[in-house]
Coordinates of C-alpha atoms and ligand atoms in Angstrom, one line a residue:
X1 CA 103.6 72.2 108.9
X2 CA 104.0 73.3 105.4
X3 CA 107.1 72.3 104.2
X4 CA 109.6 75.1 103.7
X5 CA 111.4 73.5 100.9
X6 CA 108.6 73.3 98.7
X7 CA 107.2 76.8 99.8
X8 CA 110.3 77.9 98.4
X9 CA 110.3 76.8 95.1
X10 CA 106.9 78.0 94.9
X11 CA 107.9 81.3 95.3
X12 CA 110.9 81.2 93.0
X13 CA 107.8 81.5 90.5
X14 CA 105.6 84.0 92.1
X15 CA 108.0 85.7 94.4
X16 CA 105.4 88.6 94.9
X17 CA 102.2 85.7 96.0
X18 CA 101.6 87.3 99.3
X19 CA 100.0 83.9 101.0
X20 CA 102.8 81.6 99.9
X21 CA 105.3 84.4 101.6
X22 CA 102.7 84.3 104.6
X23 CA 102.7 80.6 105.1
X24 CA 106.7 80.9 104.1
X25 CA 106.8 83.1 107.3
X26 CA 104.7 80.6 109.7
X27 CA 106.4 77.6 108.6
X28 CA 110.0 79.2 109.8
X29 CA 107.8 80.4 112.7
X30 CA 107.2 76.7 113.5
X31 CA 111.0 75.9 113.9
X32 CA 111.9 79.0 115.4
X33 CA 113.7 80.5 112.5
X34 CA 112.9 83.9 113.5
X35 CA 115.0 85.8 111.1
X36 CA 114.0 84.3 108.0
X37 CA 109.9 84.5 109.3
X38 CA 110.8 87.9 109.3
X39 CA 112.4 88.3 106.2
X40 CA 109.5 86.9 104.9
X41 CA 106.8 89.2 106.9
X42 CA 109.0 92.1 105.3
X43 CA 109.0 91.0 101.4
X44 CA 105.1 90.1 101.9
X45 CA 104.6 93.7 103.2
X46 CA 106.9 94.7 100.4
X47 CA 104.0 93.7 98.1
X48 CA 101.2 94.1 100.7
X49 CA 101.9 97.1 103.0
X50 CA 99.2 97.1 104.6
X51 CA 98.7 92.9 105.2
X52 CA 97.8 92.5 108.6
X53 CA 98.5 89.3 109.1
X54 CA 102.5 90.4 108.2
X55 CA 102.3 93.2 110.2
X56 CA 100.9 91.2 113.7
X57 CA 103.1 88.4 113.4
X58 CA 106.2 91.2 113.0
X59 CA 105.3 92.6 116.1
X60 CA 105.4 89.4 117.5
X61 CA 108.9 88.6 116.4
X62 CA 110.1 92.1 117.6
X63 CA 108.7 90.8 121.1
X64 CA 110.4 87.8 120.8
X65 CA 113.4 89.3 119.5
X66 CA 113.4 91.3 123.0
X67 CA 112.1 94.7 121.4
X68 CA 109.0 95.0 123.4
X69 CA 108.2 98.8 123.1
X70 CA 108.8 98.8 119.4
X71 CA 106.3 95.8 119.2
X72 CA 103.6 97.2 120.9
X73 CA 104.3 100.4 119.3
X74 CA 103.4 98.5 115.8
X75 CA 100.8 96.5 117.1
X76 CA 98.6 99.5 118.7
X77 CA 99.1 101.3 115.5
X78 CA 97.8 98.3 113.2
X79 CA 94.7 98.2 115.7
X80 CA 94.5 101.3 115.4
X81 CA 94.5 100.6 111.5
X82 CA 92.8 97.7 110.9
X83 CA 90.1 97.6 113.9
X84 CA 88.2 94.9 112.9
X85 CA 91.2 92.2 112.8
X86 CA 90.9 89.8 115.6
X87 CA 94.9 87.9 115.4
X88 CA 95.9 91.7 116.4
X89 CA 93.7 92.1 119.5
X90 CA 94.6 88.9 120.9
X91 CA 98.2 89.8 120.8
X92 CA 97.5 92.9 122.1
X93 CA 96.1 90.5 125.2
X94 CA 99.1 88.9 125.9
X95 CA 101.4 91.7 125.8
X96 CA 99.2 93.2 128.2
X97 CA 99.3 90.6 130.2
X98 CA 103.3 89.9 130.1
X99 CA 103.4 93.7 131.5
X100 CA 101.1 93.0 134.4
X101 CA 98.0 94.7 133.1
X102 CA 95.7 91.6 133.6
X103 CA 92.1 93.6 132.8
X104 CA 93.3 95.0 129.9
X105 CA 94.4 91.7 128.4
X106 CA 90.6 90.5 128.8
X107 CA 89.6 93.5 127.3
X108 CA 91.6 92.7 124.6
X109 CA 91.1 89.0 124.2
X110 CA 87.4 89.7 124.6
X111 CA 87.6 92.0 121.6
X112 CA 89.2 89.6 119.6
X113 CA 86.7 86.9 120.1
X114 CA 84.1 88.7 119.6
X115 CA 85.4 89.8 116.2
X116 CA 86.1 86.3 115.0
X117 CA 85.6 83.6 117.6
X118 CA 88.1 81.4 115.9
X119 CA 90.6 82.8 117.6
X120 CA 90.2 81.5 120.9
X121 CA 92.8 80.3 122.9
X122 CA 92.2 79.0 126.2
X123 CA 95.8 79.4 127.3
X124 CA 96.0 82.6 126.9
X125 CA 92.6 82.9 129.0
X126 CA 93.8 80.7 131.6
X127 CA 96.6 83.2 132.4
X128 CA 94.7 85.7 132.3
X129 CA 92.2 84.5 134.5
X130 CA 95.2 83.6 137.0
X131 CA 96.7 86.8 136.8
X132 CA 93.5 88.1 138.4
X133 CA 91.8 89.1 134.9
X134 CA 88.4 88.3 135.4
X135 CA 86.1 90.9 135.2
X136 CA 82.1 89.9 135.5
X137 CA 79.7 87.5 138.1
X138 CA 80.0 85.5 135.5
X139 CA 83.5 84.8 134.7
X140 CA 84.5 84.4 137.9
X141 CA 81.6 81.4 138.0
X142 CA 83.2 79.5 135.0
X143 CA 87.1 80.6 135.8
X144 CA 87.3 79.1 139.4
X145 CA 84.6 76.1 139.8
X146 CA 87.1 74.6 142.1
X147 CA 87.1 77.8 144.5
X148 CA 84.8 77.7 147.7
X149 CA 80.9 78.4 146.9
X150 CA 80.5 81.5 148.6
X151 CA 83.0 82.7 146.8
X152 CA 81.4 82.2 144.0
X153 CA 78.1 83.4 145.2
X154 CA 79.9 86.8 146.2
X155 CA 81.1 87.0 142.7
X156 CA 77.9 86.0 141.5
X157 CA 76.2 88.5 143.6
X158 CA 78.0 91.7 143.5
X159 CA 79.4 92.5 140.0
X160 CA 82.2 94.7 142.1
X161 CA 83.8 91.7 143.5
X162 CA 86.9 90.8 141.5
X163 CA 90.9 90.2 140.7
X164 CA 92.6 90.3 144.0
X165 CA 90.1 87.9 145.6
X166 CA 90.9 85.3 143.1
X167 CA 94.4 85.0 142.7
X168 CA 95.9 84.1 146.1
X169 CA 95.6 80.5 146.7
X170 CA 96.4 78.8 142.9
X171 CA 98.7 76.1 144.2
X172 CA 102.4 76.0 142.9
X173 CA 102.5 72.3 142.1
X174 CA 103.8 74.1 138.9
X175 CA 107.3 74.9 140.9
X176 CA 107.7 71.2 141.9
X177 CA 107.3 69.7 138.6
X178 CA 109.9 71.6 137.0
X179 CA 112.7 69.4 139.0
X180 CA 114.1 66.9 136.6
X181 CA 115.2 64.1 139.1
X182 CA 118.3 63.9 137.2
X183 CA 118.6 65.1 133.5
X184 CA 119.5 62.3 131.2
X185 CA 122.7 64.1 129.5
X186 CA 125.9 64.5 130.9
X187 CA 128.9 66.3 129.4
X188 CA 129.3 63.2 127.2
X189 CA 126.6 64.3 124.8
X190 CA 128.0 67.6 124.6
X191 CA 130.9 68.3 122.0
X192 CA 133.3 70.9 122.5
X193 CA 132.8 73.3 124.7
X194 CA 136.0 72.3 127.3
X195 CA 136.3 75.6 128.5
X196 CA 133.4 75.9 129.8
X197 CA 133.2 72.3 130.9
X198 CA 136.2 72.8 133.0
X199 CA 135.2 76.2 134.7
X200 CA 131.7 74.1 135.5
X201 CA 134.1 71.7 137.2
X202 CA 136.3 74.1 138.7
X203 CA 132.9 75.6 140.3
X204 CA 130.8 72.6 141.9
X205 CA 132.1 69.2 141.1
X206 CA 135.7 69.7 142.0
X207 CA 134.5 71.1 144.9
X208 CA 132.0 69.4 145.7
X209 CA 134.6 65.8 145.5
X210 CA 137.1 67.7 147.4
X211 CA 135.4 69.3 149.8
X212 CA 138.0 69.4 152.9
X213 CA 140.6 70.5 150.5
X214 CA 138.4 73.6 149.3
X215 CA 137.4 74.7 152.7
X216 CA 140.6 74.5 153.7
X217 CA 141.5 77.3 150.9
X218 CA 138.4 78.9 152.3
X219 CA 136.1 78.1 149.1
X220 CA 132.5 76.3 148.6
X221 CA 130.8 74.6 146.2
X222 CA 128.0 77.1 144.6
X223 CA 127.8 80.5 143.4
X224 CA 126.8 81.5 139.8
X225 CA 128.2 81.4 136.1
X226 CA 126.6 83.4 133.8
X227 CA 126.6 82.1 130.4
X228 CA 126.3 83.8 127.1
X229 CA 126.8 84.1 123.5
X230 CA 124.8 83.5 120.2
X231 CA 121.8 81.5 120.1
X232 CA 122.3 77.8 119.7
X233 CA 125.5 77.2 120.9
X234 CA 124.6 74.8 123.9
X235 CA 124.0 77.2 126.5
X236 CA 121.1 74.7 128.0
X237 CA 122.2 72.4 126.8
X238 CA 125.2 72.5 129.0
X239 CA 123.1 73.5 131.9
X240 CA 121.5 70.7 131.9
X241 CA 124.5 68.7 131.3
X242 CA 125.8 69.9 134.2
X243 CA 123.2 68.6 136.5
X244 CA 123.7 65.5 134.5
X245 CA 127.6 65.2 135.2
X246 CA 127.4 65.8 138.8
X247 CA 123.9 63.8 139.3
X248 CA 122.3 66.6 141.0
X249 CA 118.8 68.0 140.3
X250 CA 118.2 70.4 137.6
X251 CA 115.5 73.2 138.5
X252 CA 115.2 75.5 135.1
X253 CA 113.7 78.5 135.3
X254 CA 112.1 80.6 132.6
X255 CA 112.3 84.2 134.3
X256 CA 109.4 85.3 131.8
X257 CA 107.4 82.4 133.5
X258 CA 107.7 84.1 137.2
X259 CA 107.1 87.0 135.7
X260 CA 103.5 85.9 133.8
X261 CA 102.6 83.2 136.1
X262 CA 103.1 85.3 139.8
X263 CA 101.9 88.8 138.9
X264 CA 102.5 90.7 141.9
X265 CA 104.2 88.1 143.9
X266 CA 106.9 87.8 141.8
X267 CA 109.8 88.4 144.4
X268 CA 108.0 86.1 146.8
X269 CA 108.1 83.3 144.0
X270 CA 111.9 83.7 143.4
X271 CA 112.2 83.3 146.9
X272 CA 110.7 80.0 147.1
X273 CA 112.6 79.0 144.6
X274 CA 116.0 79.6 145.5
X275 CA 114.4 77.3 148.8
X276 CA 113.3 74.8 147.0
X277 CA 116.5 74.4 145.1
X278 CA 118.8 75.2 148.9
X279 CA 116.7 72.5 150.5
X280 CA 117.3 70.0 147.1
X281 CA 121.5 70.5 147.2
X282 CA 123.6 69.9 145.1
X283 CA 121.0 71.2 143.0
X284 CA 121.8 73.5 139.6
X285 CA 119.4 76.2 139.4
X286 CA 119.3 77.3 135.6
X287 CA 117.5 81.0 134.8
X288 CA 117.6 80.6 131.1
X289 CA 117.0 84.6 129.2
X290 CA 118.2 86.1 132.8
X291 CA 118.5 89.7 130.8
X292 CA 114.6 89.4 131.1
X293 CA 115.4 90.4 134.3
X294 CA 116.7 93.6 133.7
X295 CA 115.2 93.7 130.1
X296 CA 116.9 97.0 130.1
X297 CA 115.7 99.9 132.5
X298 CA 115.6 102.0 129.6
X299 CA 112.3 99.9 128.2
X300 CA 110.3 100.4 131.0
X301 CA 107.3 98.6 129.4
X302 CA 109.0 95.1 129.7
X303 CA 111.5 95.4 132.7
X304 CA 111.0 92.9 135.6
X305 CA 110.9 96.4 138.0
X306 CA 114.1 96.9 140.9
X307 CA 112.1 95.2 143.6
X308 CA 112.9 91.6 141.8
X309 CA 116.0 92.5 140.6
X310 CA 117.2 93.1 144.3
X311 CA 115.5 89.8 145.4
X312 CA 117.2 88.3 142.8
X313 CA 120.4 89.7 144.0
X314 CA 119.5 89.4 147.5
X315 CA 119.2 85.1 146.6
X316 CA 122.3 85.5 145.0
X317 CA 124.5 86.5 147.9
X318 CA 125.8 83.6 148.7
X319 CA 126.7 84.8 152.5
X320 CA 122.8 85.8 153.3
X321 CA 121.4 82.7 152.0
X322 CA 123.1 79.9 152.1
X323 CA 123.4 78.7 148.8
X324 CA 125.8 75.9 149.2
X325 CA 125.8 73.5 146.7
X326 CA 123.3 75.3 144.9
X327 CA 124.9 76.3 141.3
X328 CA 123.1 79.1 139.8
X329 CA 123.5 78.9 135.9
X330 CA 122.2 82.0 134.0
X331 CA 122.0 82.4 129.9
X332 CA 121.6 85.2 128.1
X333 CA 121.9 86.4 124.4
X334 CA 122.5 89.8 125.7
X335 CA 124.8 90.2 128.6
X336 CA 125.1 93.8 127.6
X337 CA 121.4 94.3 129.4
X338 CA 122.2 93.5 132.8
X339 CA 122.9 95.2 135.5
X340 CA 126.6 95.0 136.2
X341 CA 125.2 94.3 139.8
X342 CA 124.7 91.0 138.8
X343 CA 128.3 90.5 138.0
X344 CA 129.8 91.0 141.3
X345 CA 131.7 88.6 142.9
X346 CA 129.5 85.9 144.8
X347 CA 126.9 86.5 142.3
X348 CA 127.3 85.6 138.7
X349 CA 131.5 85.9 139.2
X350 CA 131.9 83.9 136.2
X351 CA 130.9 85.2 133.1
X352 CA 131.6 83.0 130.6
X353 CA 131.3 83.4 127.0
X354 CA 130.2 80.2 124.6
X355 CA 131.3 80.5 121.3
X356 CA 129.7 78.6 117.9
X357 CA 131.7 75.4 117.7
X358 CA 135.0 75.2 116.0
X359 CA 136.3 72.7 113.6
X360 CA 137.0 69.7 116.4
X361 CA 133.7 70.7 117.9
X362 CA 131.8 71.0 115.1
X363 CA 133.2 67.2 114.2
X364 CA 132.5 66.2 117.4
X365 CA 128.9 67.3 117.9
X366 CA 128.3 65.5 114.2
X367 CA 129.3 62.6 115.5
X368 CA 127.3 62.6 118.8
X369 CA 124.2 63.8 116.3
X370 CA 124.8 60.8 114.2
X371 CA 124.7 58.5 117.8
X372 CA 121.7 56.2 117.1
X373 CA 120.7 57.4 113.5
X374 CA 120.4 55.3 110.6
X375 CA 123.1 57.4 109.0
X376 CA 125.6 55.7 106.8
X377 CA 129.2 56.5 104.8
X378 CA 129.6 59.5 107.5
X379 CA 132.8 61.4 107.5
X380 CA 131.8 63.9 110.1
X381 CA 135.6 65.4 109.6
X382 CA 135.0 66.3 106.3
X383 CA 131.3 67.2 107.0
X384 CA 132.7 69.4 109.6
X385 CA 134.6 71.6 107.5
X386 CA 132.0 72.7 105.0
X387 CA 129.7 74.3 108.1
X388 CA 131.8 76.5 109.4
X389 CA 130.0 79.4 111.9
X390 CA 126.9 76.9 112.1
X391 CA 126.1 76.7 115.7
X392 CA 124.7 73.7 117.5
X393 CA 121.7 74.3 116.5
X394 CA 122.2 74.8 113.1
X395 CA 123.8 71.2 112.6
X396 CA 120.7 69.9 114.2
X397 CA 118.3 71.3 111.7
X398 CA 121.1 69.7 108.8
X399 CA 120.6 66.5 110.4
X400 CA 116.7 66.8 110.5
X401 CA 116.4 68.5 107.2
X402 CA 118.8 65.1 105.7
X403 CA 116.5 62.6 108.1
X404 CA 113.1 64.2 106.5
X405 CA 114.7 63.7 103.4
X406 CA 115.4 60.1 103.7
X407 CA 112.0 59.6 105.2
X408 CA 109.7 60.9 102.6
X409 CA 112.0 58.6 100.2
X410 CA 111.5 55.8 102.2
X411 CA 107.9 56.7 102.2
X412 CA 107.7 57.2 98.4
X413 CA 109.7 54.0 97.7
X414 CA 108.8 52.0 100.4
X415 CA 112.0 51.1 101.4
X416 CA 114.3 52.0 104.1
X417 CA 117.1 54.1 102.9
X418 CA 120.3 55.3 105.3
X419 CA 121.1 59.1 105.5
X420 CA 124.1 59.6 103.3
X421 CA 127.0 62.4 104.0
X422 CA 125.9 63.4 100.7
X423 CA 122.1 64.2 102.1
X424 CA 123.8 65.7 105.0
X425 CA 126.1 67.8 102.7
X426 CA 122.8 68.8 100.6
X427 CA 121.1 69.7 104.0
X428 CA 124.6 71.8 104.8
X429 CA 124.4 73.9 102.1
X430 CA 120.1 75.0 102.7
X431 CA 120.5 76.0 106.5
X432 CA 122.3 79.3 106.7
X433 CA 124.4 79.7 109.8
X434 CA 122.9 82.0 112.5
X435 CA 125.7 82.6 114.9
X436 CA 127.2 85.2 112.4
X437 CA 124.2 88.2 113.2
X438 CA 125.0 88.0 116.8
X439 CA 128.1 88.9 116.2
X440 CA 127.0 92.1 114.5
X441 CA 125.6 93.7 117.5
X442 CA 128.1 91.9 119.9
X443 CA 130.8 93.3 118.0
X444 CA 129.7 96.9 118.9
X445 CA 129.1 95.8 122.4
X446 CA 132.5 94.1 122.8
X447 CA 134.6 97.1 121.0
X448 CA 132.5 100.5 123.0
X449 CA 131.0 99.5 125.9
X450 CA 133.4 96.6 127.3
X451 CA 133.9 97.6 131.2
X452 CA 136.2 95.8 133.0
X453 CA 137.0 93.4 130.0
X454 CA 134.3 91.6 130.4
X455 CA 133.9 91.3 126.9
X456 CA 137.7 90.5 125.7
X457 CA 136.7 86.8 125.0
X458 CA 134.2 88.2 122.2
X459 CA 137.5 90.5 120.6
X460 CA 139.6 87.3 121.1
X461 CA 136.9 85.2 119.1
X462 CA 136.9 88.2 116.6
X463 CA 140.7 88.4 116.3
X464 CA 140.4 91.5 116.8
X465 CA 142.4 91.5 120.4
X466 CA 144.9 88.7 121.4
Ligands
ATP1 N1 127.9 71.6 121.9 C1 126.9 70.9 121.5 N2 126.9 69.6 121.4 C2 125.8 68.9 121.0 N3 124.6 69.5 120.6 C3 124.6 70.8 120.6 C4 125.7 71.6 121.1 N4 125.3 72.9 121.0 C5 124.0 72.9 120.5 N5 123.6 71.7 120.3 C6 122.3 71.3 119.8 O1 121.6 72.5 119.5 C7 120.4 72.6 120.3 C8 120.2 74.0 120.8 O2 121.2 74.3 121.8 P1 120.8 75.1 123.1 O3 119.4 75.2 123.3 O4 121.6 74.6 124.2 O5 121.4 76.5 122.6 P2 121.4 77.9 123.5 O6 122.8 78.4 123.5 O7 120.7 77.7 124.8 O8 120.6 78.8 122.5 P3 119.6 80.1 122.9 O9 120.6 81.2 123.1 O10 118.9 80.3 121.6 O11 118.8 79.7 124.1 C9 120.6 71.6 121.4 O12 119.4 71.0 121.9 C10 121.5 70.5 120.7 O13 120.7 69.7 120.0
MG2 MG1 118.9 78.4 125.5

């Protein structure tokens, strides 16, 4: 990975060199920095406007960034553009394929080979292939060698035969695996955060120790908490964490995986899920980006579609299916996309909002950072007070920014030299916080469309209600 620091000083002396801004863009890419990758993109188009490179890996932030129609919007007009650039068409191939259009995608990805066959990426075939993609004799020969001969000889045979023989039987192995026995954090390794700790507890461990006590107040272990807030704040982490505390099993589930990996057989997916995790109790079931769900009705293009939604509900209802023990965790960035169905009582009942660290927390997740590191002179108080809205997230990349530091010194030098807070105060001051654009949009959210109060803890964090 090119190293951001130096890409940066670079530019302070050509600000207008188009590759460096490029390479500026994939590095932040590379760590998920999505905001300054685009920042970049933009000033490189600045100079550039037509740089198709800038303009692909744009549309692919959008798409990240949950703006799927505007993406594909951009991305069909730079093919339109620029024909004969391959990076485009192979995007183009996996949006198509995240909507469900598995042909098209090969279209696509075959397009993009064909113009530059560097491209490649047998992932992206793979899934394509799964989703019932494959179009020739041929393909079907070299996609499923596994698959019964005469299979293959029909393929082979009649140039008709296709998709929907080919994607019924792929074993879901893939579901198993995702159980971590027991996740090796606990709420220990989380700082801050009591809050939400303590409604966790409320939810499935108090109940769970107590369980005559509950019943008798007619209440069960299970049921769902929706998380949400800005992006690196713990969200999973505390999922996890909670499967951790209360030594269940921990089943996570990317809803954009049921989605690409069961085209078609989506609902029936969820369904075995929800079994798996039912038949596993106590188990927490964690559906991390759950607004992918309902990826707004409005934008048609990338919504999940009302039959999974209501067998998502449907899993939900506590009553119908027996989800004792069975704590269903959802995160989301966006709460404001979901359907407010979601938020009725025995579904996600508790929708709980987790804020960027404070001061305490901040000092406490510094010090459970510094756990094990060869960090010395730290006075995570102190440290603590010059990051104020970093999130979680953000203190990780001071700590790793401060580490890579030490390490290309020891390197240089030879010797091993501790982290310092003054390294970790130099890292501070290079990472900009990313919890505070959240609040931009949240703020608009929280102030006009905040039914029910569902929103008040966001105005609370605000001060702007009490
Ligand atoms: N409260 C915390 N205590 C300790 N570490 C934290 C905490 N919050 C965040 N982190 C660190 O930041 C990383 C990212 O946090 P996490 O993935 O849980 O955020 P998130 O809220 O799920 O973000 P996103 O909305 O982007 O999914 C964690 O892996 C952990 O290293
Ligand atoms: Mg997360």
């Amino acid at each position: 990975m090119a190293d951001i620091q130096s890409l940066k000083q670079a530019l302070a002396f050509s600000p207008e060199n188009v590759p460096l801004l490029l390479m500026l863009g994939e590095a932040y890419l590379d760590q998920f920095s999505f905001e300054e990758a685009r920042a970049a993109y933009d000033s490189a188009l600045k100079v550039d406007p037509a740089n198709a490179q800038a303009r692909v890996q744009i549309a692919r932030l959008l798409d990240l960034d949950g703006r799927g129609s505007e993406a594909i919007l951009r991305l069909e007009q730079l093919c339109d553009e620029s024909p004969n650039f391959a990076p485009a068409w192979m995007l183009r191939a996996s949006f198509s394929l995240n909507e469900g259009r598995a042909r098209e995608a090969r279209e696509f990805y075959e397009r993009g080979v064909a113009l530059d066959p560097s491209v490649k990426n047998e992932d992206l075939l793979k899934r394509i292939r799964q989703a019932g993609g494959v179009r020739s004799a041929e393909d079907a020969r070299d996609a499923v060698p596994q698959r019964g001969g005469d299979r293959q000889a029909a393929a082979y045979f009649d140039p008709e035969f296709e998709e929907d023989d080919f994607d019924d039987d792929f074993d879901d192995h893939e579901l198993e695996i995702e159980f971590e026995q027991r996740p090796d954090v606990d709420f220990a390794r989380v700082g801050g955060m009591e809050p939400v700790k303590e409604d966790i507890r409320m939810k499935i461990l108090y109940p769970l120790e107590n369980r005559e006590l509950f019943e008798a107040y007619g209440k069960k272990a299970g049921g769902g908490v929706l998380l949400y807030g800005p992006p690196g704040c713990g969200k999973t982490l505390i999922s996890r964490a909670t499967a951790g505390e209360i030594r269940a099993k921990f089943l996570s589930v990317g809803l954009h995986q049921i989605l690409d990996m069961w085209i078609g057989k989506s609902e029936e997916k969820l369904h075995e899920i929800f079994e798996l995790a039912r038949r596993q109790a106590p188990a927490v079931l964690f559906f991390d980006e759950v607004d992918a769900l309902a990826a707004d009705r409005k934008d048609m293009r990338t919504s999940a579609g009302r039959t999974l939604i209501n067998q998502f509900l449907a899993e939900l209802d506590g009553e119908a299916s027996r989800n004792e023990g069975v704590l269903v965790l959802g995160a989301t960035n966006a709460p404001w996309h979901l359907d407010s169905a979601f938020l009725r009582p025995g579904r996600f009942d508790r929708l709980v909002f987790v804020p960027p660290p404070d001061e305490p927390a901040r000092e406490e997740i510094i010090r459970i950072m510094a756990k094990g590191k060869p960090v010395a002179g730290l006075d995570p108080a102190a440290l603590a007070k010059k990051v104020k809205d970093f999130s979680g997230a953000d203190l990780k990349a001071v700590f790793d920014l401060a580490i890579e530091g030490a390490l290309s010194e020891a390197m240089r030098t030879g010797k091993i030299v501790p982290v310092t807070q003054k390294d970790l105060l130099r890292a501070a001051k290079t990472v900009k916080p990313s919890t505070l654009k959240w609040f931009e949009s949240a703020r608009n959210y929280a102030l006009y469309a905040n039914q029910s109060g569902f929103y008040d803890d966001i105005l609370h964090y605000l001060g702007i209600q009490k």
